[in-house]
Amino acid sequence: MAFIMLFNLIIDPLGIWKIFNVKGVNEYKPQQYSHQRLYKAVDLMKQKSDTIFLGNSKVQNGLDPEGYQALTGEKAYNLGLGGSTMEEQLRYLEHALYNDPSIKNVVMGIDFRSFNSNRTNVGDFDPNRLSKSSIFFTKDAILTTLTFDAIRLSYSTIIANKQGGDQHSFFEHNGKRSEFTIQQENQGRKAIDVFGGYIHASLKDPSIYGQYQLSQKHLMYFQAIVDICKESNLQLKVFISPSHVTLLESIRNAGHWNLFEQWKREIAEITPYWDFYYYNSITNEPINDNMKYYWDSTHYKKEVGNMVLSKMYDLGKNGIPSNFGVYVTKENIENHLQTTRRLRDFPNYLDPDSAALVKNIYNELTKSSTRSPVYSMKEMALRENINWSLDSSAAGIKYVKFPLADLPNFSDAPLSLQKEKAVMKTIQGTPITHIVNTSWRAGQANEFYITEKEVIISVENSVTGWGEGVVPSASEIKAYFAKAPYSFTYIIQLN
């Protein structure tokens, strides 16, 4: 046991223990991406910064703390979390303030998709690890040193480092995503294909624009962030992230433009903000293989992030187009929306190839029916009408399962979508790790996986009371889940 702990502490696949890094052994941390919420929760315990960058992957990829320090002379940490909801961003802000009360500024990048009611917290989000000042004597300390999954992560880290060549960890020391990893992600692909993939996913995914519903709950979490900043005397600067015009066109083609405008109005009622997400000289960059401003239709480069920071702080604005960035209040919001509509409809203003790309993808998605499929999320307590059985056992763990047929209307939506978007939580709200795009189940409790016919969950013997040699019956498994029900959220098709 001591050897296992020492091995995982030294290899440190997530970069949270930081005992030592050796090139060719553990310098490169490829596992950080899939465990970024754990990594940043621990990293924040050690950071001292003047400013926190808050947001999702757009902020994570595009706001550069070094560029910010060059502009303002202050140190910043990029707390962007890929796919994060408003609740996650609120909890991580609280965590940052708990560990560093000297923080003075918050720069927050928001976008339309984060306020979709179909958007749920990502599987590796665990509020129980937050508002702590040390990882020692926590569940995460055990998970990263004394589990089979920790050994697997360490082993895969060693193998990846042995491959040689140019390698970089997912995150830089200041929390920003490494540009090398973004370049590697798109290496060998044409820009038109990269953009097309993002547009296709945005139009189809119910948690993006596939079926958009403006969430009052997410707006309340955003209001809470604004309130905390006021109460803590933090200077808050909010901006709408400048994604490419192809996503604006996706919103329009999906029929959500009125909701998009209403969202901007709702934000203006809560706080003034800088809007960079409309038709302008930066967002309208023609798609080509040597793009200056964008990695893809969603993520902007740090050159754009530096323009955003310069505009908001009124510093070094040379070279920034005058039509990039509008300061929006509840007094001028209607004029701003009207101007955006005029730009949108102005002949020859929108790059025609970008508009045609979105239109063609939208038509392709809808050509088989008169309407796009409309999806929604359904939450069900795994308590009654579930036919439980034992799948297999491992050291300290039982894998239990139930048929997909037990979930009402589950089969109405594509299985590929279900496998990607399903969410499971305990009755206390703790998320269960979702194993996606693999049939392998790690020897670890609190994970679930969707097969072609079943949902399989790993539960810990010490929690269920089933010993190593015990083979629980269907009724015993059902009794356990009736006592401590899990909730399962999945996608149903409404039309």
Tab-separated table of C-alpha atoms in Angstrom:
chain	number	residue	atom	x	y	z
A	1	MET	CA	0.000	0.000	0.000
A	2	ALA	CA	2.824	2.413	0.900
A	3	PHE	CA	4.560	1.597	-2.400
A	4	ILE	CA	1.366	2.317	-4.372
A	5	MET	CA	0.944	5.666	-2.618
A	6	LEU	CA	4.586	6.633	-3.193
A	7	PHE	CA	4.406	5.602	-6.857
A	8	ASN	CA	1.311	7.736	-7.517
A	9	LEU	CA	2.659	10.686	-5.519
A	10	ILE	CA	5.879	10.694	-7.541
A	11	ILE	CA	4.326	10.209	-10.987
A	12	ASP	CA	1.545	12.680	-10.066
A	13	PRO	CA	-0.481	12.254	-13.292
A	14	LEU	CA	-2.722	15.271	-12.591
A	15	GLY	CA	0.053	17.609	-11.470
A	16	ILE	CA	-1.461	18.276	-8.045
A	17	TRP	CA	1.278	16.995	-5.711
A	18	LYS	CA	4.217	18.600	-7.537
A	19	ILE	CA	6.945	16.580	-5.805
A	20	PHE	CA	9.146	16.431	-8.903
A	21	ASN	CA	8.908	16.416	-12.695
A	22	VAL	CA	11.347	14.510	-14.881
A	23	LYS	CA	11.383	14.850	-18.654
A	24	GLY	CA	10.523	11.542	-20.271
A	25	VAL	CA	8.875	10.230	-17.091
A	26	ASN	CA	6.135	12.509	-15.781
A	27	GLU	CA	6.724	16.064	-17.032
A	28	TYR	CA	3.832	15.782	-19.515
A	29	LYS	CA	0.400	15.471	-17.806
A	30	PRO	CA	-2.105	14.280	-20.455
A	31	GLN	CA	-4.700	13.343	-17.808
A	32	GLN	CA	-5.253	16.914	-16.613
A	33	TYR	CA	-7.990	17.583	-19.179
A	34	SER	CA	-10.407	14.897	-17.963
A	35	HIS	CA	-9.751	15.854	-14.321
A	36	GLN	CA	-9.529	19.618	-14.698
A	37	ARG	CA	-12.000	20.415	-11.914
A	38	LEU	CA	-9.931	18.459	-9.411
A	39	TYR	CA	-6.676	19.925	-10.748
A	40	LYS	CA	-7.847	23.540	-10.521
A	41	ALA	CA	-9.489	23.041	-7.126
A	42	VAL	CA	-6.107	21.929	-5.741
A	43	ASP	CA	-4.076	24.435	-7.763
A	44	LEU	CA	-6.161	27.291	-6.329
A	45	MET	CA	-5.113	26.257	-2.822
A	46	LYS	CA	-1.545	27.263	-3.723
A	47	GLN	CA	-2.165	30.325	-5.901
A	48	LYS	CA	-1.918	33.956	-4.838
A	49	SER	CA	-3.302	36.306	-7.470
A	50	ASP	CA	-4.720	39.800	-7.765
A	51	THR	CA	-7.272	38.709	-10.358
A	52	ILE	CA	-9.313	35.626	-11.217
A	53	PHE	CA	-10.528	34.862	-14.756
A	54	LEU	CA	-13.889	33.089	-14.562
A	55	GLY	CA	-15.727	31.284	-17.360
A	56	ASN	CA	-15.817	28.189	-19.552
A	57	SER	CA	-13.388	26.864	-22.181
A	58	LYS	CA	-13.504	30.134	-24.140
A	59	VAL	CA	-11.908	31.892	-21.179
A	60	GLN	CA	-9.671	28.896	-20.471
A	61	ASN	CA	-8.270	28.995	-24.023
A	62	GLY	CA	-8.382	32.700	-24.818
A	63	LEU	CA	-7.634	34.870	-21.756
A	64	ASP	CA	-3.914	35.061	-21.093
A	65	PRO	CA	-2.770	35.962	-17.544
A	66	GLU	CA	0.620	37.011	-18.927
A	67	GLY	CA	-1.035	39.428	-21.351
A	68	TYR	CA	-3.144	40.765	-18.476
A	69	GLN	CA	-0.056	41.304	-16.303
A	70	ALA	CA	1.687	43.152	-19.138
A	71	LEU	CA	-1.335	45.476	-19.400
A	72	THR	CA	-2.150	46.028	-15.731
A	73	GLY	CA	0.937	44.983	-13.765
A	74	GLU	CA	-1.200	42.571	-11.741
A	75	LYS	CA	-1.027	38.793	-11.463
A	76	ALA	CA	-3.990	36.741	-12.701
A	77	TYR	CA	-5.055	33.095	-12.560
A	78	ASN	CA	-7.209	31.553	-15.301
A	79	LEU	CA	-10.011	29.649	-13.579
A	80	GLY	CA	-11.819	28.805	-16.808
A	81	LEU	CA	-13.424	25.332	-16.742
A	82	GLY	CA	-14.467	23.561	-19.945
A	83	GLY	CA	-18.251	23.196	-20.272
A	84	SER	CA	-18.888	24.726	-16.855
A	85	THR	CA	-22.279	25.929	-15.677
A	86	MET	CA	-23.017	29.077	-13.692
A	87	GLU	CA	-23.276	26.968	-10.532
A	88	GLU	CA	-19.791	25.533	-11.049
A	89	GLN	CA	-18.331	28.985	-11.683
A	90	LEU	CA	-20.006	30.323	-8.532
A	91	ARG	CA	-18.624	27.491	-6.381
A	92	TYR	CA	-15.114	27.871	-7.787
A	93	LEU	CA	-15.176	31.619	-7.176
A	94	GLU	CA	-16.149	30.921	-3.554
A	95	HIS	CA	-13.311	28.387	-3.380
A	96	ALA	CA	-10.827	30.930	-4.749
A	97	LEU	CA	-11.892	33.572	-2.210
A	98	TYR	CA	-11.738	31.019	0.624
A	99	ASN	CA	-8.102	30.271	-0.215
A	100	ASP	CA	-7.025	33.794	-1.173
A	101	PRO	CA	-9.057	36.623	0.433
A	102	SER	CA	-6.614	39.134	-1.079
A	103	ILE	CA	-8.114	38.724	-4.572
A	104	LYS	CA	-9.159	42.163	-5.836
A	105	ASN	CA	-10.613	41.616	-9.307
A	106	VAL	CA	-12.774	39.135	-11.189
A	107	VAL	CA	-12.891	39.092	-14.997
A	108	MET	CA	-15.790	36.922	-16.125
A	109	GLY	CA	-16.497	35.741	-19.658
A	110	ILE	CA	-20.033	34.465	-20.250
A	111	ASP	CA	-21.839	33.046	-23.260
A	112	PHE	CA	-25.338	32.113	-24.373
A	113	ARG	CA	-24.957	28.337	-24.170
A	114	SER	CA	-24.060	28.425	-20.451
A	115	PHE	CA	-27.586	29.668	-19.678
A	116	ASN	CA	-29.387	26.806	-21.453
A	117	SER	CA	-31.629	24.920	-19.013
A	118	ASN	CA	-30.516	21.678	-20.698
A	119	ARG	CA	-26.955	22.336	-19.585
A	120	THR	CA	-26.019	20.413	-16.438
A	121	ASN	CA	-22.912	20.274	-14.267
A	122	VAL	CA	-20.075	18.247	-15.766
A	123	GLY	CA	-19.518	14.787	-14.269
A	124	ASP	CA	-16.203	15.546	-12.552
A	125	PHE	CA	-17.663	18.522	-10.628
A	126	ASP	CA	-17.748	17.751	-6.904
A	127	PRO	CA	-18.721	20.625	-4.570
A	128	ASN	CA	-17.445	18.632	-1.578
A	129	ARG	CA	-13.826	19.220	-2.636
A	130	LEU	CA	-14.257	23.017	-2.609
A	131	SER	CA	-13.808	25.634	0.132
A	132	LYS	CA	-10.926	23.630	1.592
A	133	SER	CA	-7.343	24.822	1.997
A	134	SER	CA	-5.606	21.457	1.593
A	135	ILE	CA	-6.093	18.173	-0.255
A	136	PHE	CA	-4.617	16.206	2.664
A	137	PHE	CA	-7.042	13.951	4.572
A	138	THR	CA	-9.692	14.276	1.842
A	139	LYS	CA	-11.382	11.785	-0.460
A	140	ASP	CA	-9.405	13.246	-3.366
A	141	ALA	CA	-6.120	12.445	-1.611
A	142	ILE	CA	-7.152	8.791	-1.494
A	143	LEU	CA	-8.511	8.772	-5.056
A	144	THR	CA	-5.251	10.167	-6.455
A	145	THR	CA	-2.873	7.903	-4.501
A	146	LEU	CA	-4.466	4.649	-3.321
A	147	THR	CA	-6.878	3.472	-6.028
A	148	PHE	CA	-6.621	1.304	-9.120
A	149	ASP	CA	-7.676	4.328	-11.160
A	150	ALA	CA	-4.721	6.321	-9.776
A	151	ILE	CA	-2.356	3.509	-10.830
A	152	ARG	CA	-3.943	3.469	-14.289
A	153	LEU	CA	-3.510	7.235	-14.656
A	154	SER	CA	0.104	7.084	-13.488
A	155	TYR	CA	0.907	4.231	-15.868
A	156	SER	CA	-0.672	6.030	-18.838
A	157	THR	CA	1.319	9.169	-17.919
A	158	ILE	CA	4.604	7.244	-18.007
A	159	ILE	CA	3.705	5.656	-21.371
A	160	ALA	CA	2.783	9.054	-22.846
A	161	ASN	CA	6.044	10.604	-21.641
A	162	LYS	CA	8.104	7.736	-23.072
A	163	GLN	CA	6.767	8.485	-26.555
A	164	GLY	CA	9.025	11.552	-26.728
A	165	GLY	CA	8.666	14.487	-29.086
A	166	ASP	CA	7.216	17.891	-28.205
A	167	GLN	CA	4.856	17.486	-25.272
A	168	HIS	CA	3.092	19.922	-22.977
A	169	SER	CA	0.729	19.507	-20.052
A	170	PHE	CA	-2.840	20.605	-20.633
A	171	PHE	CA	-2.512	23.656	-18.365
A	172	GLU	CA	0.151	26.289	-18.011
A	173	HIS	CA	1.274	27.356	-14.509
A	174	ASN	CA	-1.311	30.175	-14.502
A	175	GLY	CA	-4.346	28.004	-15.327
A	176	LYS	CA	-4.571	28.849	-19.030
A	177	ARG	CA	-4.819	25.972	-21.449
A	178	SER	CA	-1.550	25.300	-23.274
A	179	GLU	CA	-1.720	26.509	-26.871
A	180	PHE	CA	0.356	23.514	-27.906
A	181	THR	CA	-2.457	21.148	-26.867
A	182	ILE	CA	-5.004	23.169	-28.889
A	183	GLN	CA	-2.766	23.026	-31.955
A	184	GLN	CA	-2.300	19.281	-31.497
A	185	GLU	CA	-6.064	18.804	-31.259
A	186	ASN	CA	-6.588	20.329	-34.707
A	187	GLN	CA	-3.345	19.161	-36.328
A	188	GLY	CA	-3.707	17.986	-39.920
A	189	ARG	CA	-7.319	19.189	-40.205
A	190	LYS	CA	-8.657	21.846	-42.553
A	191	ALA	CA	-10.170	24.879	-40.832
A	192	ILE	CA	-13.427	24.385	-42.726
A	193	ASP	CA	-13.708	20.864	-41.264
A	194	VAL	CA	-12.891	22.030	-37.738
A	195	PHE	CA	-15.474	24.810	-37.922
A	196	GLY	CA	-18.013	22.507	-39.537
A	197	GLY	CA	-17.664	19.963	-36.721
A	198	TYR	CA	-18.324	22.565	-34.038
A	199	ILE	CA	-21.287	24.047	-35.930
A	200	HIS	CA	-22.824	20.610	-36.470
A	201	ALA	CA	-22.495	19.771	-32.765
A	202	SER	CA	-23.893	23.156	-31.711
A	203	LEU	CA	-26.992	22.801	-33.873
A	204	LYS	CA	-27.638	19.208	-32.810
A	205	ASP	CA	-26.730	19.144	-29.117
A	206	PRO	CA	-29.734	19.973	-26.862
A	207	SER	CA	-27.404	21.508	-24.276
A	208	ILE	CA	-26.131	24.033	-26.854
A	209	TYR	CA	-28.595	25.160	-29.562
A	210	GLY	CA	-30.302	21.856	-30.449
A	211	GLN	CA	-33.060	22.766	-28.036
A	212	TYR	CA	-32.518	25.987	-26.142
A	213	GLN	CA	-34.460	27.103	-23.085
A	214	LEU	CA	-33.270	30.160	-21.168
A	215	SER	CA	-32.724	29.057	-17.571
A	216	GLN	CA	-33.815	31.271	-14.696
A	217	LYS	CA	-31.778	29.032	-12.384
A	218	HIS	CA	-28.557	29.760	-14.274
A	219	LEU	CA	-29.419	33.479	-14.234
A	220	MET	CA	-29.847	33.257	-10.448
A	221	TYR	CA	-26.391	31.694	-10.086
A	222	PHE	CA	-24.973	34.500	-12.222
A	223	GLN	CA	-26.736	37.041	-9.990
A	224	ALA	CA	-25.134	35.325	-6.984
A	225	ILE	CA	-21.675	35.783	-8.533
A	226	VAL	CA	-22.352	39.493	-9.041
A	227	ASP	CA	-23.633	39.789	-5.454
A	228	ILE	CA	-20.566	38.038	-3.981
A	229	CYS	CA	-18.264	40.405	-5.863
A	230	LYS	CA	-20.162	43.417	-4.503
A	231	GLU	CA	-20.189	42.086	-0.941
A	232	SER	CA	-16.464	41.265	-1.106
A	233	ASN	CA	-15.562	44.656	-2.659
A	234	LEU	CA	-14.199	42.957	-5.770
A	235	GLN	CA	-14.031	44.821	-9.043
A	236	LEU	CA	-16.059	42.681	-11.465
A	237	LYS	CA	-15.751	43.040	-15.217
A	238	VAL	CA	-18.192	40.914	-17.222
A	239	PHE	CA	-17.941	40.356	-20.960
A	240	ILE	CA	-19.694	38.164	-23.520
A	241	SER	CA	-17.059	35.984	-25.167
A	242	PRO	CA	-16.481	36.787	-28.854
A	243	SER	CA	-17.123	33.475	-30.599
A	244	HIS	CA	-17.032	33.425	-34.394
A	245	VAL	CA	-20.010	34.689	-36.443
A	246	THR	CA	-20.743	31.110	-37.516
A	247	LEU	CA	-22.159	30.514	-34.031
A	248	LEU	CA	-24.269	33.676	-34.278
A	249	GLU	CA	-25.592	32.290	-37.547
A	250	SER	CA	-26.197	28.952	-35.815
A	251	ILE	CA	-28.341	30.716	-33.211
A	252	ARG	CA	-30.282	32.459	-35.981
A	253	ASN	CA	-30.782	29.297	-38.068
A	254	ALA	CA	-31.902	27.331	-35.009
A	255	GLY	CA	-34.633	29.929	-34.397
A	256	HIS	CA	-33.255	31.199	-31.080
A	257	TRP	CA	-32.459	34.814	-31.993
A	258	ASN	CA	-35.264	36.267	-29.859
A	259	LEU	CA	-34.077	34.209	-26.877
A	260	PHE	CA	-30.527	35.359	-27.555
A	261	GLU	CA	-31.632	38.989	-27.361
A	262	GLN	CA	-33.710	38.326	-24.260
A	263	TRP	CA	-30.664	36.750	-22.595
A	264	LYS	CA	-28.623	39.880	-23.281
A	265	ARG	CA	-31.417	41.982	-21.766
A	266	GLU	CA	-31.529	39.775	-18.650
A	267	ILE	CA	-27.758	40.129	-18.166
A	268	ALA	CA	-28.005	43.924	-18.530
A	269	GLU	CA	-30.659	43.985	-15.769
A	270	ILE	CA	-28.213	42.217	-13.438
A	271	THR	CA	-25.010	44.104	-14.286
A	272	PRO	CA	-23.436	46.227	-17.035
A	273	TYR	CA	-21.128	44.256	-19.330
A	274	TRP	CA	-18.922	44.427	-22.372
A	275	ASP	CA	-20.385	42.745	-25.444
A	276	PHE	CA	-17.952	41.402	-28.020
A	277	TYR	CA	-20.328	38.754	-29.407
A	278	TYR	CA	-21.988	40.362	-32.414
A	279	TYR	CA	-21.101	41.058	-36.046
A	280	ASN	CA	-17.789	42.960	-36.073
A	281	SER	CA	-14.362	42.974	-37.732
A	282	ILE	CA	-12.942	40.308	-35.402
A	283	THR	CA	-15.835	37.823	-35.172
A	284	ASN	CA	-16.397	38.076	-38.934
A	285	GLU	CA	-12.933	36.731	-39.827
A	286	PRO	CA	-13.210	34.606	-43.005
A	287	ILE	CA	-12.570	30.909	-42.423
A	288	ASN	CA	-9.131	29.866	-43.696
A	289	ASP	CA	-6.258	27.577	-42.733
A	290	ASN	CA	-4.182	30.401	-41.235
A	291	MET	CA	-6.705	32.135	-39.034
A	292	LYS	CA	-5.392	34.989	-36.930
A	293	TYR	CA	-8.138	35.184	-34.334
A	294	TYR	CA	-9.855	31.789	-33.937
A	295	TRP	CA	-9.005	28.157	-33.201
A	296	ASP	CA	-12.526	27.092	-34.221
A	297	SER	CA	-16.035	28.548	-34.301
A	298	THR	CA	-16.219	28.618	-30.491
A	299	HIS	CA	-12.735	29.406	-29.167
A	300	TYR	CA	-10.827	32.607	-29.798
A	301	LYS	CA	-7.040	32.961	-29.579
A	302	LYS	CA	-5.160	34.909	-26.910
A	303	GLU	CA	-4.658	37.755	-29.423
A	304	VAL	CA	-8.420	38.321	-29.232
A	305	GLY	CA	-8.384	37.821	-25.465
A	306	ASN	CA	-5.726	40.555	-25.174
A	307	MET	CA	-7.951	42.892	-27.224
A	308	VAL	CA	-10.862	42.142	-24.899
A	309	LEU	CA	-8.772	42.947	-21.824
A	310	SER	CA	-7.329	46.113	-23.413
A	311	LYS	CA	-10.780	47.377	-24.340
A	312	MET	CA	-12.305	46.697	-20.918
A	313	TYR	CA	-9.393	48.284	-19.043
A	314	ASP	CA	-9.036	51.127	-21.566
A	315	LEU	CA	-5.360	50.323	-22.060
A	316	GLY	CA	-3.241	49.938	-25.188
A	317	LYS	CA	-6.086	50.022	-27.709
A	318	ASN	CA	-3.844	50.551	-30.747
A	319	GLY	CA	-4.664	48.024	-33.440
A	320	ILE	CA	-8.089	47.150	-31.991
A	321	PRO	CA	-10.924	47.738	-34.471
A	322	SER	CA	-13.221	50.521	-33.292
A	323	ASN	CA	-16.273	48.315	-33.870
A	324	PHE	CA	-15.004	45.587	-31.514
A	325	GLY	CA	-16.644	45.838	-28.110
A	326	VAL	CA	-19.661	47.752	-26.794
A	327	TYR	CA	-20.263	48.633	-23.144
A	328	VAL	CA	-23.871	47.614	-22.479
A	329	THR	CA	-26.201	48.849	-19.742
A	330	LYS	CA	-29.940	48.479	-19.232
A	331	GLU	CA	-30.268	52.012	-20.628
A	332	ASN	CA	-28.602	51.322	-24.001
A	333	ILE	CA	-29.365	47.605	-24.503
A	334	GLU	CA	-32.223	48.155	-26.977
A	335	ASN	CA	-30.104	50.442	-29.187
A	336	HIS	CA	-27.310	47.871	-29.119
A	337	LEU	CA	-29.642	45.020	-30.120
A	338	GLN	CA	-31.102	47.121	-32.920
A	339	THR	CA	-27.619	47.922	-34.239
A	340	THR	CA	-26.716	44.209	-34.134
A	341	ARG	CA	-29.799	43.375	-36.197
A	342	ARG	CA	-28.859	45.989	-38.786
A	343	LEU	CA	-25.328	44.606	-39.046
A	344	ARG	CA	-26.682	41.070	-39.303
A	345	ASP	CA	-29.011	41.986	-42.187
A	346	PHE	CA	-26.712	44.457	-43.956
A	347	PRO	CA	-25.883	43.198	-47.469
A	348	ASN	CA	-22.299	41.942	-47.873
A	349	TYR	CA	-21.363	42.636	-44.234
A	350	LEU	CA	-21.435	39.000	-43.118
A	351	ASP	CA	-18.758	36.800	-44.667
A	352	PRO	CA	-20.822	34.866	-47.279
A	353	ASP	CA	-18.821	31.637	-46.942
A	354	SER	CA	-19.383	31.547	-43.180
A	355	ALA	CA	-23.123	32.118	-43.615
A	356	ALA	CA	-23.333	29.449	-46.328
A	357	LEU	CA	-21.452	26.896	-44.194
A	358	VAL	CA	-23.924	27.233	-41.331
A	359	LYS	CA	-26.939	27.191	-43.653
A	360	ASN	CA	-25.742	24.035	-45.416
A	361	ILE	CA	-25.128	22.189	-42.138
A	362	TYR	CA	-28.497	23.278	-40.787
A	363	ASN	CA	-30.253	22.104	-43.967
A	364	GLU	CA	-28.401	18.786	-43.813
A	365	LEU	CA	-29.588	18.233	-40.235
A	366	THR	CA	-33.191	19.057	-41.097
A	367	LYS	CA	-33.561	17.587	-44.598
A	368	SER	CA	-34.986	14.264	-43.365
A	369	SER	CA	-37.888	15.950	-41.576
A	370	THR	CA	-39.805	19.187	-41.593
A	371	ARG	CA	-38.536	19.966	-38.103
A	372	SER	CA	-35.347	19.357	-36.174
A	373	PRO	CA	-35.764	16.876	-33.326
A	374	VAL	CA	-36.585	18.696	-30.107
A	375	TYR	CA	-34.915	17.247	-27.030
A	376	SER	CA	-35.313	17.794	-23.336
A	377	MET	CA	-33.782	16.413	-20.150
A	378	LYS	CA	-35.701	14.017	-17.894
A	379	GLU	CA	-34.631	13.299	-14.318
A	380	MET	CA	-35.688	10.041	-12.661
A	381	ALA	CA	-34.984	8.675	-9.183
A	382	LEU	CA	-33.579	5.139	-9.425
A	383	ARG	CA	-35.921	3.789	-6.812
A	384	GLU	CA	-39.010	2.063	-8.172
A	385	ASN	CA	-39.766	0.124	-11.361
A	386	ILE	CA	-36.074	-0.666	-11.854
A	387	ASN	CA	-35.019	-4.263	-12.494
A	388	TRP	CA	-31.657	-4.499	-10.773
A	389	SER	CA	-29.146	-7.337	-11.103
A	390	LEU	CA	-25.473	-7.989	-10.383
A	391	ASP	CA	-23.104	-7.606	-13.323
A	392	SER	CA	-19.728	-8.490	-11.757
A	393	SER	CA	-17.467	-7.922	-8.747
A	394	ALA	CA	-14.007	-6.509	-8.107
A	395	ALA	CA	-11.937	-5.832	-5.006
A	396	GLY	CA	-14.165	-3.816	-2.690
A	397	ILE	CA	-16.681	-3.110	-5.466
A	398	LYS	CA	-19.854	-4.534	-7.016
A	399	TYR	CA	-21.004	-3.624	-10.512
A	400	VAL	CA	-24.813	-3.551	-10.624
A	401	LYS	CA	-26.984	-2.887	-13.637
A	402	PHE	CA	-30.493	-2.296	-14.933
A	403	PRO	CA	-32.016	-2.362	-18.459
A	404	LEU	CA	-32.353	0.817	-20.519
A	405	ALA	CA	-35.929	-0.299	-21.122
A	406	ASP	CA	-36.685	0.656	-17.485
A	407	LEU	CA	-36.202	4.336	-18.365
A	408	PRO	CA	-39.356	5.896	-19.882
A	409	ASN	CA	-38.759	7.307	-23.395
A	410	PHE	CA	-34.996	6.679	-23.182
A	411	SER	CA	-34.928	5.032	-26.596
A	412	ASP	CA	-36.615	8.052	-28.258
A	413	ALA	CA	-33.294	9.925	-28.402
A	414	PRO	CA	-30.111	8.609	-30.086
A	415	LEU	CA	-27.975	6.337	-27.908
A	416	SER	CA	-24.831	8.275	-28.900
A	417	LEU	CA	-26.370	11.409	-27.413
A	418	GLN	CA	-27.389	9.549	-24.264
A	419	LYS	CA	-23.897	8.141	-23.807
A	420	GLU	CA	-22.442	11.628	-24.027
A	421	LYS	CA	-24.954	13.623	-21.970
A	422	ALA	CA	-26.441	11.359	-19.278
A	423	VAL	CA	-25.825	12.469	-15.687
A	424	MET	CA	-26.146	10.464	-12.453
A	425	LYS	CA	-26.038	11.800	-8.900
A	426	THR	CA	-26.493	10.459	-5.394
A	427	ILE	CA	-29.481	11.619	-3.369
A	428	GLN	CA	-27.156	14.182	-1.750
A	429	GLY	CA	-26.414	15.592	-5.206
A	430	THR	CA	-22.868	14.252	-5.549
A	431	PRO	CA	-22.217	13.472	-9.237
A	432	ILE	CA	-21.220	9.943	-10.262
A	433	THR	CA	-18.367	9.787	-12.784
A	434	HIS	CA	-19.653	9.106	-16.293
A	435	ILE	CA	-17.375	6.788	-18.310
A	436	VAL	CA	-17.846	7.908	-21.921
A	437	ASN	CA	-16.800	6.389	-25.247
A	438	THR	CA	-15.287	3.242	-23.775
A	439	SER	CA	-16.546	-0.150	-22.652
A	440	TRP	CA	-13.808	-0.406	-19.991
A	441	ARG	CA	-14.921	0.217	-16.408
A	442	ALA	CA	-12.129	1.241	-14.054
A	443	GLY	CA	-11.923	-0.624	-10.746
A	444	GLN	CA	-13.357	2.271	-8.817
A	445	ALA	CA	-16.639	3.018	-7.050
A	446	ASN	CA	-19.096	5.700	-8.081
A	447	GLU	CA	-18.800	5.357	-11.845
A	448	PHE	CA	-21.416	4.468	-14.445
A	449	TYR	CA	-21.382	3.403	-18.056
A	450	ILE	CA	-24.144	3.030	-20.664
A	451	THR	CA	-23.981	-0.014	-22.925
A	452	GLU	CA	-26.266	-0.827	-25.849
A	453	LYS	CA	-28.838	-2.347	-23.484
A	454	GLU	CA	-27.958	-1.471	-19.878
A	455	VAL	CA	-26.705	1.065	-17.379
A	456	ILE	CA	-23.920	-0.317	-15.158
A	457	ILE	CA	-22.926	1.352	-11.859
A	458	SER	CA	-19.989	0.600	-9.558
A	459	VAL	CA	-20.805	0.767	-5.836
A	460	GLU	CA	-18.485	0.324	-2.888
A	461	ASN	CA	-18.939	-2.665	-0.556
A	462	SER	CA	-18.180	-0.557	2.506
A	463	VAL	CA	-21.123	1.697	1.607
A	464	THR	CA	-23.628	-0.967	0.587
A	465	GLY	CA	-22.677	-3.417	3.354
A	466	TRP	CA	-22.093	-6.261	0.884
A	467	GLY	CA	-18.932	-8.176	1.776
A	468	GLU	CA	-16.338	-9.464	-0.671
A	469	GLY	CA	-17.894	-12.904	-1.002
A	470	VAL	CA	-21.512	-11.720	-0.984
A	471	VAL	CA	-23.565	-12.016	-4.163
A	472	PRO	CA	-26.493	-9.622	-3.615
A	473	SER	CA	-29.841	-10.662	-5.039
A	474	ALA	CA	-31.980	-8.425	-7.221
A	475	SER	CA	-34.219	-7.630	-4.257
A	476	GLU	CA	-31.220	-6.732	-2.076
A	477	ILE	CA	-29.856	-4.386	-4.730
A	478	LYS	CA	-33.276	-2.822	-5.153
A	479	ALA	CA	-33.581	-2.383	-1.380
A	480	TYR	CA	-30.253	-0.544	-1.264
A	481	PHE	CA	-31.228	1.884	-4.037
A	482	ALA	CA	-34.649	2.404	-2.455
A	483	LYS	CA	-32.840	3.512	0.720
A	484	ALA	CA	-30.193	5.620	-0.986
A	485	PRO	CA	-31.642	6.443	-4.403
A	486	TYR	CA	-29.570	7.857	-7.203
A	487	SER	CA	-31.041	10.297	-9.712
A	488	PHE	CA	-30.480	9.675	-13.417
A	489	THR	CA	-30.880	12.508	-15.954
A	490	TYR	CA	-31.182	11.537	-19.598
A	491	ILE	CA	-32.435	12.952	-22.879
A	492	ILE	CA	-35.926	12.456	-24.321
A	493	GLN	CA	-37.172	13.541	-27.719
A	494	LEU	CA	-40.267	15.710	-27.629
A	495	ASN	CA	-41.305	15.573	-31.295
